[in-house]
Amino acid sequence: MKNIQGIAASSGIAIAKAYHLAAPDLTFEKVAIDNPNTEIERLDKALEISKQELEKIKAHTKKELGDEHAEIFSAHLLVLSDPELINPIKDKISSDNVMAEEALQEVADMFIDMFKNMDNEYMRERAADIQDVTKRVMAHLLGVTFPNPALIDEEVIVLANDLTPSDTAQLNRQFVKGFATDIGGRTSHSAIMARSLEIPAIVGTKEITTSVSQDQIVIVDGNEGIILIDPSDEELTTYRGKQEEFAKQKEEWAKLKEEPTFSGDGEQVELAANIGTPEDVEGVLNNGGEGVGLYRTEFLYMGKNELPTEDEQYDAYKSVLEQMGDKPVVVRTLDIGGDKELDYLDLPKELNPFLGFRAIRFCLENEYVFRPQLRALLRASVHGNLKIMFPMIATLEEFRQAKAILLDEKEALKNEGVKVSDHIEVGIMVEIPSTAVIAKQFAKEVDFFSIGTNDLIQYTMAADRMNTQVSYLYQPYHPAILNLVNNVIEAAHSENKWAGMCGEMAGDPIAIPILLGLGLDEFSMSATSVLPARTQIRGLSKKNLAANKDKMLAMGTAEEVVEFVKELTE
Ligand code: PEP
Ligand code: MG
């Protein structure tokens, strides 16, 4: 059997049966029916199976993610029992003498159209509920499998064309041993989540869903980015050996869990981790993280039907801060847009979502979304060592405006008698070249920088981070990127501020020596990369790397940089 090569997105090795998470084919041919009663019985049966499934999913979601996430399935169950939807379908079967599939589709489409066009946002959301539910019923009528990732109850490797962040959030780590997708890159958000869930993953295979069938045994080697289909006994033995080796390696790394991070020549840096939810903090502490360098708050807003309330957010931020004790926690304000969509906000579809109305641009225009988040953060600030960071800052005006709103809310809270910390650092992500270029001007006004290379690289090289066809241009070690990074670090230091990096580059073993030489203060990465990075940094001489930095910055290609750094560190 041939092997499939993809992009290694999350380390580790998994061996299990394939499970296709594909949208089912719900097309059907209209045929004449003999007996409407038989069709009504078929419909009732499909409704019943769908109800049983939804009850199970609801119970599971409640257990794993809490009441609030489970509510969406209560809404789906209500739709299934709603006589205003079900009776017209049955009437149509009897009066028009049509098959159950046809009646279901016509009536559902009619309701979906009607709700979609209503002014009321709540009603528009009902259209999505009806669509979801009727798809499930249709699948049962047609006898095709409807994938239920939350209900997987045996060990599998999930295969999909792409996984949305909310699909990824539904995966149960107990049974989902790994995943592989056709599209996506190392910095797509499903890949990032796989790393925080510590599930081996490979993305961008181009062909995994078409080359592997349901239940075939596959090996996902998330270290090398290779998938083996139907492995031989010999290959199984080899990979079980590799699994053991990897486990042993992890034990070695774990010995440095409580240690600070020093280079071989005694220079200290901070190794922090990126998180998406309060549940991820456990992984940060287990993996020796010295702080949270990026809390991506958008996951609080995703996988649900409405905006999170201020109190819900406060609870999440407080939980993270308390778990981290006095260790720093950098919380990034909402960065929606790009590959992270929020259906309930009904934002217009854009031609270039990564260059569009996202992150701080959206928040500054929608203060009803921005202000409650800032209030929640300010209220939570007394529970730990909070730093607030604004994403996608392109101009000084944006930073000033965002900071002014923050100070305004701080003032308001104080007037209400609410305690707020007076030691919150306020910084920005540097992920747009304009900001990297004038970092010196920014450094006078911000408390810190965190370089978001996932976006900075795509914007500098004009290469979409999700597009595998231009991924050859997505070059972290390109001298253009290194010069921008250097500029940001020098600017920060000239104003006695600190510069960190929270893009995936910060945990990349090839980039780490380069960044150490450029003087980066804080490296924030997937939790599982912290201990390997600490091990690596202990073997590097920061002074030697720094002494060679000008040579590196003057090089013409990424390849030359990589060669040079290899020679320096061997
Ligand atoms: C980045 O752009 O580097 C970053 C950390 O943000 P995100 O990956 O969430 O866009
Ligand atoms: Mg970004």
PDB file of N, CA, C and O and ligand atoms in Angstrom, residues 332 335 358 392 429 431 452 454-455 465, ligand 2:
ATOM      1  N   ARG A 332      -5.519  37.559  24.436  1.00  0.00           N
ATOM      2  CA  ARG A 332      -5.739  38.327  23.210  1.00  0.00           C
ATOM      3  C   ARG A 332      -7.233  38.596  23.052  1.00  0.00           C
ATOM      4  O   ARG A 332      -8.042  37.679  23.189  1.00  0.00           O
ATOM      5  N   ASP A 335     -10.319  37.761  18.017  1.00  0.00           N
ATOM      6  CA  ASP A 335      -9.712  37.788  16.681  1.00  0.00           C
ATOM      7  C   ASP A 335     -10.559  36.922  15.757  1.00  0.00           C
ATOM      8  O   ASP A 335     -10.202  35.801  15.427  1.00  0.00           O
ATOM      9  N   ARG A 358     -11.704  41.870  10.168  1.00  0.00           N
ATOM     10  CA  ARG A 358     -11.482  40.864  11.206  1.00  0.00           C
ATOM     11  C   ARG A 358     -10.829  41.498  12.433  1.00  0.00           C
ATOM     12  O   ARG A 358     -10.420  42.648  12.404  1.00  0.00           O
ATOM     13  N   MET A 392      -3.941  42.006  15.274  1.00  0.00           N
ATOM     14  CA  MET A 392      -4.065  42.585  13.943  1.00  0.00           C
ATOM     15  C   MET A 392      -3.965  44.099  13.926  1.00  0.00           C
ATOM     16  O   MET A 392      -4.658  44.772  13.168  1.00  0.00           O
ATOM     17  N   MET A 429      -0.220  42.399  19.103  1.00  0.00           N
ATOM     18  CA  MET A 429       0.370  41.384  18.258  1.00  0.00           C
ATOM     19  C   MET A 429       0.990  42.109  17.082  1.00  0.00           C
ATOM     20  O   MET A 429       0.377  43.016  16.514  1.00  0.00           O
ATOM     21  N   GLU A 431       1.641  41.324  13.601  1.00  0.00           N
ATOM     22  CA  GLU A 431       1.398  40.311  12.578  1.00  0.00           C
ATOM     23  C   GLU A 431       1.123  40.952  11.221  1.00  0.00           C
ATOM     24  O   GLU A 431       0.824  40.284  10.254  1.00  0.00           O
ATOM     25  N   GLY A 452       3.195  37.693  15.817  1.00  0.00           N
ATOM     26  CA  GLY A 452       2.308  36.632  15.313  1.00  0.00           C
ATOM     27  C   GLY A 452       2.770  36.235  13.926  1.00  0.00           C
ATOM     28  O   GLY A 452       2.296  36.735  12.911  1.00  0.00           O
ATOM     29  N   ASN A 454       2.339  33.557  12.253  1.00  0.00           N
ATOM     30  CA  ASN A 454       1.424  32.819  11.370  1.00  0.00           C
ATOM     31  C   ASN A 454       0.850  33.776  10.335  1.00  0.00           C
ATOM     32  O   ASN A 454       0.744  33.451   9.154  1.00  0.00           O
ATOM     33  N   ASP A 455       0.460  34.941  10.805  1.00  0.00           N
ATOM     34  CA  ASP A 455      -0.059  35.938   9.876  1.00  0.00           C
ATOM     35  C   ASP A 455       1.047  36.792   9.270  1.00  0.00           C
ATOM     36  O   ASP A 455       1.011  37.107   8.090  1.00  0.00           O
ATOM     37  N   ARG A 465      -1.959  31.436   4.278  1.00  0.00           N
ATOM     38  CA  ARG A 465      -1.490  30.371   5.163  1.00  0.00           C
ATOM     39  C   ARG A 465      -2.289  29.079   5.034  1.00  0.00           C
ATOM     40  O   ARG A 465      -1.883  28.033   5.529  1.00  0.00           O
TER      41      ARG A 465
HETATM   42 MG    MG B   2      -2.864  35.982  13.738  1.00  0.00          MG
END
